[in-house]
PDB file of C-alpha atoms in Angstrom:
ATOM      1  CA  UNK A1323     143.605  83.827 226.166  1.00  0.00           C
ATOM      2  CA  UNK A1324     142.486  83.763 222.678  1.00  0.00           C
ATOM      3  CA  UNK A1325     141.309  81.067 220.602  1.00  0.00           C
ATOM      4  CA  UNK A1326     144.705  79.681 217.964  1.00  0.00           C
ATOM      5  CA  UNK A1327     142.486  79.922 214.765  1.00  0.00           C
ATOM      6  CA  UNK A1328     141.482  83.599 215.178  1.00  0.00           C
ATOM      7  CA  UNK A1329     143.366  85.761 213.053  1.00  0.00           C
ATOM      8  CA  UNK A1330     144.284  88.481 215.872  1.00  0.00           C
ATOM      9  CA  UNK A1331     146.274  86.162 217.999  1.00  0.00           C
ATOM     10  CA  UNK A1332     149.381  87.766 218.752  1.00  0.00           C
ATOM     11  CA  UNK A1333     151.739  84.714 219.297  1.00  0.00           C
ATOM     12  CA  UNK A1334     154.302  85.320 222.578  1.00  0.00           C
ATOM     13  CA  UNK A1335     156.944  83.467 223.988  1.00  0.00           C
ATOM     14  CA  UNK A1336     155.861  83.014 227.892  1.00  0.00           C
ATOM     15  CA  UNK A1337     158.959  85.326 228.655  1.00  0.00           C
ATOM     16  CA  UNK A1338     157.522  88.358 226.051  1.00  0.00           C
ATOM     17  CA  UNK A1339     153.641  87.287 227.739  1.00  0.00           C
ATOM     18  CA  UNK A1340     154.653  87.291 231.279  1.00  0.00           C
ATOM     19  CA  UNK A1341     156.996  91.174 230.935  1.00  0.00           C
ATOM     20  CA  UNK A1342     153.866  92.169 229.081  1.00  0.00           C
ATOM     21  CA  UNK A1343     151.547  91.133 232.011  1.00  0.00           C
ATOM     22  CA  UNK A1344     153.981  92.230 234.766  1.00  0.00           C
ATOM     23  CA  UNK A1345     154.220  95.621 233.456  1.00  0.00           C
ATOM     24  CA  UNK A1346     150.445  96.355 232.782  1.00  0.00           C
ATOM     25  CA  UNK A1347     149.995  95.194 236.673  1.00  0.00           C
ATOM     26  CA  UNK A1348     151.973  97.850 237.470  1.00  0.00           C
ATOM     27  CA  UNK A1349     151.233 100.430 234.952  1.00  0.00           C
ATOM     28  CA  UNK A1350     146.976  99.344 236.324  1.00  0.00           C
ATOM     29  CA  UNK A1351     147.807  99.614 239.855  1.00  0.00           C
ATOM     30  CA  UNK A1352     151.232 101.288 241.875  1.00  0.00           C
ATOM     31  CA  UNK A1353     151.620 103.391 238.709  1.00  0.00           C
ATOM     32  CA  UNK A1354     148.014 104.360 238.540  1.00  0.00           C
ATOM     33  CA  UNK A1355     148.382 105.679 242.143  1.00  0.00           C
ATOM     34  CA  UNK A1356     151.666 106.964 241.620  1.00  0.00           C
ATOM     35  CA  UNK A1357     150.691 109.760 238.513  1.00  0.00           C
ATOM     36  CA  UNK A1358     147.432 110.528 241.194  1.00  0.00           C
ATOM     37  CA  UNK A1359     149.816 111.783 243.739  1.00  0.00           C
ATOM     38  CA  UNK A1360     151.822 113.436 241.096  1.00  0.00           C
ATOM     39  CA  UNK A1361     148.522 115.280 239.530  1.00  0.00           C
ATOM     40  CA  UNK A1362     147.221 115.980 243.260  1.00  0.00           C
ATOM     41  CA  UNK A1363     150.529 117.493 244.300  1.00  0.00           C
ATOM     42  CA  UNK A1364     150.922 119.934 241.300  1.00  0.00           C
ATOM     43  CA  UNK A1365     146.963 120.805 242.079  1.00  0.00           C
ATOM     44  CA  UNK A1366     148.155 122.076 245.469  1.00  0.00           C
ATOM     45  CA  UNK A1367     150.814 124.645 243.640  1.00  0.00           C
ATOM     46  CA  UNK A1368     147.726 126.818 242.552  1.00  0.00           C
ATOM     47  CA  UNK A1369     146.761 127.877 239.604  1.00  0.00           C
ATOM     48  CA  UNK A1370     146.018 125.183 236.895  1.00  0.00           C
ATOM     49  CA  UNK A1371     146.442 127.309 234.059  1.00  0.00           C
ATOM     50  CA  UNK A1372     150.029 128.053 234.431  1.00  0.00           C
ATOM     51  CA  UNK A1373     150.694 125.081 236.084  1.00  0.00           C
ATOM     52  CA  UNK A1374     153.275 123.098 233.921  1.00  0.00           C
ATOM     53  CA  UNK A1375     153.765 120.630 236.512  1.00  0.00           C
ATOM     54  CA  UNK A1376     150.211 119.410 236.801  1.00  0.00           C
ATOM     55  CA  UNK A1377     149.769 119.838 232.637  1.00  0.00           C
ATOM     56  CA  UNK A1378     153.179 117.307 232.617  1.00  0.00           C
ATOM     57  CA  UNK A1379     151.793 114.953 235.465  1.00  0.00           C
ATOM     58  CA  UNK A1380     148.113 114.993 233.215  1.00  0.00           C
ATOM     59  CA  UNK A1381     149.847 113.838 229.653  1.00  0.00           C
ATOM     60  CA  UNK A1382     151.983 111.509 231.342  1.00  0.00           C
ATOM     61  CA  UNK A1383     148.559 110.281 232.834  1.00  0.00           C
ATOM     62  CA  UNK A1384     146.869 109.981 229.095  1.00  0.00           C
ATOM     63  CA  UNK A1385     150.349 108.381 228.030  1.00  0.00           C
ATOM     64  CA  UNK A1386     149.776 105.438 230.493  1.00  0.00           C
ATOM     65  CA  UNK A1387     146.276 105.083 230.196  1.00  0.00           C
ATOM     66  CA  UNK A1388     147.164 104.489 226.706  1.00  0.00           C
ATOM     67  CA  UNK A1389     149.821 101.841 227.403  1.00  0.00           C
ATOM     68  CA  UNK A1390     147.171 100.116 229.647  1.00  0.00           C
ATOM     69  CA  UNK A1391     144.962  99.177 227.098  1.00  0.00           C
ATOM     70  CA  UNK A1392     146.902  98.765 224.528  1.00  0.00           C
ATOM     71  CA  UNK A1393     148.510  96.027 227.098  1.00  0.00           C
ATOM     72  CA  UNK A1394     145.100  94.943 228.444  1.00  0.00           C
ATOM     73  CA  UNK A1395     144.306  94.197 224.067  1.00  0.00           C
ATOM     74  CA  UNK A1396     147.683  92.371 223.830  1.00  0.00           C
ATOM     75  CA  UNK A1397     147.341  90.433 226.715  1.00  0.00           C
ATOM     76  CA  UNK A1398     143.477  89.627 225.994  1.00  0.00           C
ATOM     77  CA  UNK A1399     144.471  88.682 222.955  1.00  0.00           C
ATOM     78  CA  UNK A1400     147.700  86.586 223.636  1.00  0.00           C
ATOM     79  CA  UNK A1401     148.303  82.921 222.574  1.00  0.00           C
ATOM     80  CA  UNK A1402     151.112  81.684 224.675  1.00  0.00           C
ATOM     81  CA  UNK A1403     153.556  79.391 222.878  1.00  0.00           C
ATOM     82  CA  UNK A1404     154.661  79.441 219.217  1.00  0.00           C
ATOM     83  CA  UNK A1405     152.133  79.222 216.269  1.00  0.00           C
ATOM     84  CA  UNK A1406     151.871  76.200 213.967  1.00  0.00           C
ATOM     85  CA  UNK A1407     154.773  76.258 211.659  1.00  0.00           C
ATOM     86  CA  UNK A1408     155.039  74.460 208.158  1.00  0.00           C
ATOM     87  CA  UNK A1409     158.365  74.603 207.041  1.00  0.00           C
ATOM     88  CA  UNK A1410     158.633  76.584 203.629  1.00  0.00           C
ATOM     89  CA  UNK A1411     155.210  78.486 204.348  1.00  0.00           C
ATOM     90  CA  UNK A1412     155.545  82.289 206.008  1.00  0.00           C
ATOM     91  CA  UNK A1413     153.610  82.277 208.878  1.00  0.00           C
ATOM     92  CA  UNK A1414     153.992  83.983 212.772  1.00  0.00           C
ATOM     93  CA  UNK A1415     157.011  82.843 214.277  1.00  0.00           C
ATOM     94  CA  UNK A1416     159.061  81.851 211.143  1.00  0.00           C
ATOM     95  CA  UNK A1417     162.418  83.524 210.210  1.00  0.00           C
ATOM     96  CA  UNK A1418     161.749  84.320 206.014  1.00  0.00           C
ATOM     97  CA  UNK A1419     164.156  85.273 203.801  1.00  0.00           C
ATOM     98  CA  UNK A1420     162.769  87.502 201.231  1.00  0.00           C
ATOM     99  CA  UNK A1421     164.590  88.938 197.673  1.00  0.00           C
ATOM    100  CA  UNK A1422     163.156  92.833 196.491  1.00  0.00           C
ATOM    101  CA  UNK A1423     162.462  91.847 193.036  1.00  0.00           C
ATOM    102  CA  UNK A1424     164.386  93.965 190.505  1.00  0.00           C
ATOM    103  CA  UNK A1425     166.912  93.961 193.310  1.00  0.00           C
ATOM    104  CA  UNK A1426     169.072  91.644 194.631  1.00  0.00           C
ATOM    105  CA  UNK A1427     168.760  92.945 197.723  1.00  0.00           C
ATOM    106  CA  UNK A1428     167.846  89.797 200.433  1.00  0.00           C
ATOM    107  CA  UNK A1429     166.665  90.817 203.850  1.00  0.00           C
ATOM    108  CA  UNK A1430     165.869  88.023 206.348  1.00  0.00           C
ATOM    109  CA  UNK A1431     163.543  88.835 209.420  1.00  0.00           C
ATOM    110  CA  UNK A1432     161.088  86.903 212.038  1.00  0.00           C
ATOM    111  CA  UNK A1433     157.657  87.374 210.968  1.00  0.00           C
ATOM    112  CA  UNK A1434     156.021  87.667 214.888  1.00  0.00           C
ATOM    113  CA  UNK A1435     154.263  90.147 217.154  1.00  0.00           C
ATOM    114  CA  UNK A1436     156.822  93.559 217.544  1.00  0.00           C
ATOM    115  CA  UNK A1437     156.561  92.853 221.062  1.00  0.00           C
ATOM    116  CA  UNK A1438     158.857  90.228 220.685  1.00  0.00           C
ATOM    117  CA  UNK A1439     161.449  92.745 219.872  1.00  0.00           C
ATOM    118  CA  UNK A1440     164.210  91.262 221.811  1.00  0.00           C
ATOM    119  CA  UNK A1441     164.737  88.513 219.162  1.00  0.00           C
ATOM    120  CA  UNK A1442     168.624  89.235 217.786  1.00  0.00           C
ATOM    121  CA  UNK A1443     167.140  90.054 214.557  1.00  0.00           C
ATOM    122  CA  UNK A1444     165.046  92.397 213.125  1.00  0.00           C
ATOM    123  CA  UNK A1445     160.961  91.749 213.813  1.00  0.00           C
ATOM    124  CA  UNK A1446     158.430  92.282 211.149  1.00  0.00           C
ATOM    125  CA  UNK A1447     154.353  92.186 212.577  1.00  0.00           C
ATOM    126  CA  UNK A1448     152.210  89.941 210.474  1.00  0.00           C
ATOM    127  CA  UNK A1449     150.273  93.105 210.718  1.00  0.00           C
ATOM    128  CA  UNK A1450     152.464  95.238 208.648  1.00  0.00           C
ATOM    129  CA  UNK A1451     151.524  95.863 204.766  1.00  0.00           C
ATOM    130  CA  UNK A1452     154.723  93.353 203.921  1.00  0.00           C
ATOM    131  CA  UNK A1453     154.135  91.030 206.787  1.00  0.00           C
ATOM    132  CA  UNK A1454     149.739  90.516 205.358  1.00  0.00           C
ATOM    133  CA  UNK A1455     151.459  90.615 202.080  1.00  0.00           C
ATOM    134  CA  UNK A1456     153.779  87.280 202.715  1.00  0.00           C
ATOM    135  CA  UNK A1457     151.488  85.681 205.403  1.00  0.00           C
ATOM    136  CA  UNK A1458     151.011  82.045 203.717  1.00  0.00           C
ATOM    137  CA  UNK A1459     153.053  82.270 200.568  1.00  0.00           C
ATOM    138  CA  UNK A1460     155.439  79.474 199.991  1.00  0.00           C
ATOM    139  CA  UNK A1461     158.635  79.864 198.677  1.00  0.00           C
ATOM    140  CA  UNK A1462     159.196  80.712 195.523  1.00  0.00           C
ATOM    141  CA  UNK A1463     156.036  82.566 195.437  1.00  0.00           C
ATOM    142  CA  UNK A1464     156.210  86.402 194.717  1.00  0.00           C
ATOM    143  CA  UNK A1465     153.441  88.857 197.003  1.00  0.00           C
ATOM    144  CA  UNK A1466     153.195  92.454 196.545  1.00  0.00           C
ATOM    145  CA  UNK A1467     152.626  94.824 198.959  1.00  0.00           C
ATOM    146  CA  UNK A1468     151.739  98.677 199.266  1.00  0.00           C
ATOM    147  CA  UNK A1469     154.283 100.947 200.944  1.00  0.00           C
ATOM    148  CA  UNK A1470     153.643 104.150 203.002  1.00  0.00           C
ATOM    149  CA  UNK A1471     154.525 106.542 200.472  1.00  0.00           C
ATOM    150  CA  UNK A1472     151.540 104.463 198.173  1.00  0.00           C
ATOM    151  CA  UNK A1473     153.735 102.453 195.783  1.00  0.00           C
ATOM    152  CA  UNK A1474     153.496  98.683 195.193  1.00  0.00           C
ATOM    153  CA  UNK A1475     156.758  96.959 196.138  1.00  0.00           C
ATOM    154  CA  UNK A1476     156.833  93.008 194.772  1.00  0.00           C
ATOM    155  CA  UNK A1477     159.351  90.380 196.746  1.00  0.00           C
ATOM    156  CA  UNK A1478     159.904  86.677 196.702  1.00  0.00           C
ATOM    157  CA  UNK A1479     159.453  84.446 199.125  1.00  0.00           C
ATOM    158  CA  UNK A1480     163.535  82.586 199.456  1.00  0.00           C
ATOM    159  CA  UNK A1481     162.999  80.847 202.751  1.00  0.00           C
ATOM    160  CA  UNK A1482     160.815  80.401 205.330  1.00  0.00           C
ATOM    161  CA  UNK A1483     161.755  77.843 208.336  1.00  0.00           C
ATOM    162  CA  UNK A1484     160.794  78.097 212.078  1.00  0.00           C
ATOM    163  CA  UNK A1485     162.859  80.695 214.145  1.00  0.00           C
ATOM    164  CA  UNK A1486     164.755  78.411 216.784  1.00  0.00           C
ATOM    165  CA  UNK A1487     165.885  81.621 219.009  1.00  0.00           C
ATOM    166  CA  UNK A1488     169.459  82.877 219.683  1.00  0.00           C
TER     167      UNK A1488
END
């Protein structure tokens, strides 16, 4: 597991850490065997070149090859528990409540890994260009951010307290 003070811990909860783990020890072993067979029995149909069965089985193969390591990085890089919280300071694992400013739009979220996705509201990865943006601001503090289509969106920091589940 990784070390707390390195800056690409991804934070779990020890129920996200251990569905992560179970899957990539399937994915890396019964499923590894399983798209073999598949690839080996659309090799015996003949022809690869018009063989859409094999060309499926082979992209499925790339598909979970991909899933493996990107599991085998999450997992390497896992810190189970929740990260050090300071009330009033956006950080991993902290619900914020944030205001769009020239809006008064408020959107509240947990800051966390997206892997966490089953938390009843919606995620945000400390990763994202708002989530870097907001990492250590306090409230009251304003952070502005870069948005995919390339223009600078400013909000405010409302609240920021530890998320305490469903």
């Amino acid at each position: 597991m990784a070390d707390s003070r390195d800056e690409n811990v991804t934070w779990l909860t020890q129920e996200a850490y251990d569905r992560l783990k179970a899957e990539y020890e399937y994915l890396s072993g019964p499923g590894r065997v399983d798209i073999a067979k598949k690839i080996e029995a659309a090799r015996e149909e003949g022809d690869l070149r018009e063989n859409g069965g094999y060309h499926a089985a082979k992209d499925e193969q790339g598909k979970m090859e991909a899933r493996i390591f990107h599991l085998r990085q999450i997992l390497d890089n896992a810190q189970v528990g929740e990260a050090p919280k300071a009330e009033g300071v956006v950080g991993p694992g902290m619900t914020v409540t944030i205001r769009f400013v020239g809006d008064d739009d408020e959107v509240t979220f947990l800051l966390a890994s997206r892997e966490e996705s089953g938390a009843p509201i919606d995620v945000y990865s400390p990763k994202s260009p708002l989530g870097s943006a907001i990492n250590g601001k306090k409230i009251g503090e304003k952070a502005t951010y870069s948005m995919p289509n390339g223009r600078q969106n400013t909000v405010e920091i409302l609240e920021a307290v530890p998320y305490v589940g469903n």
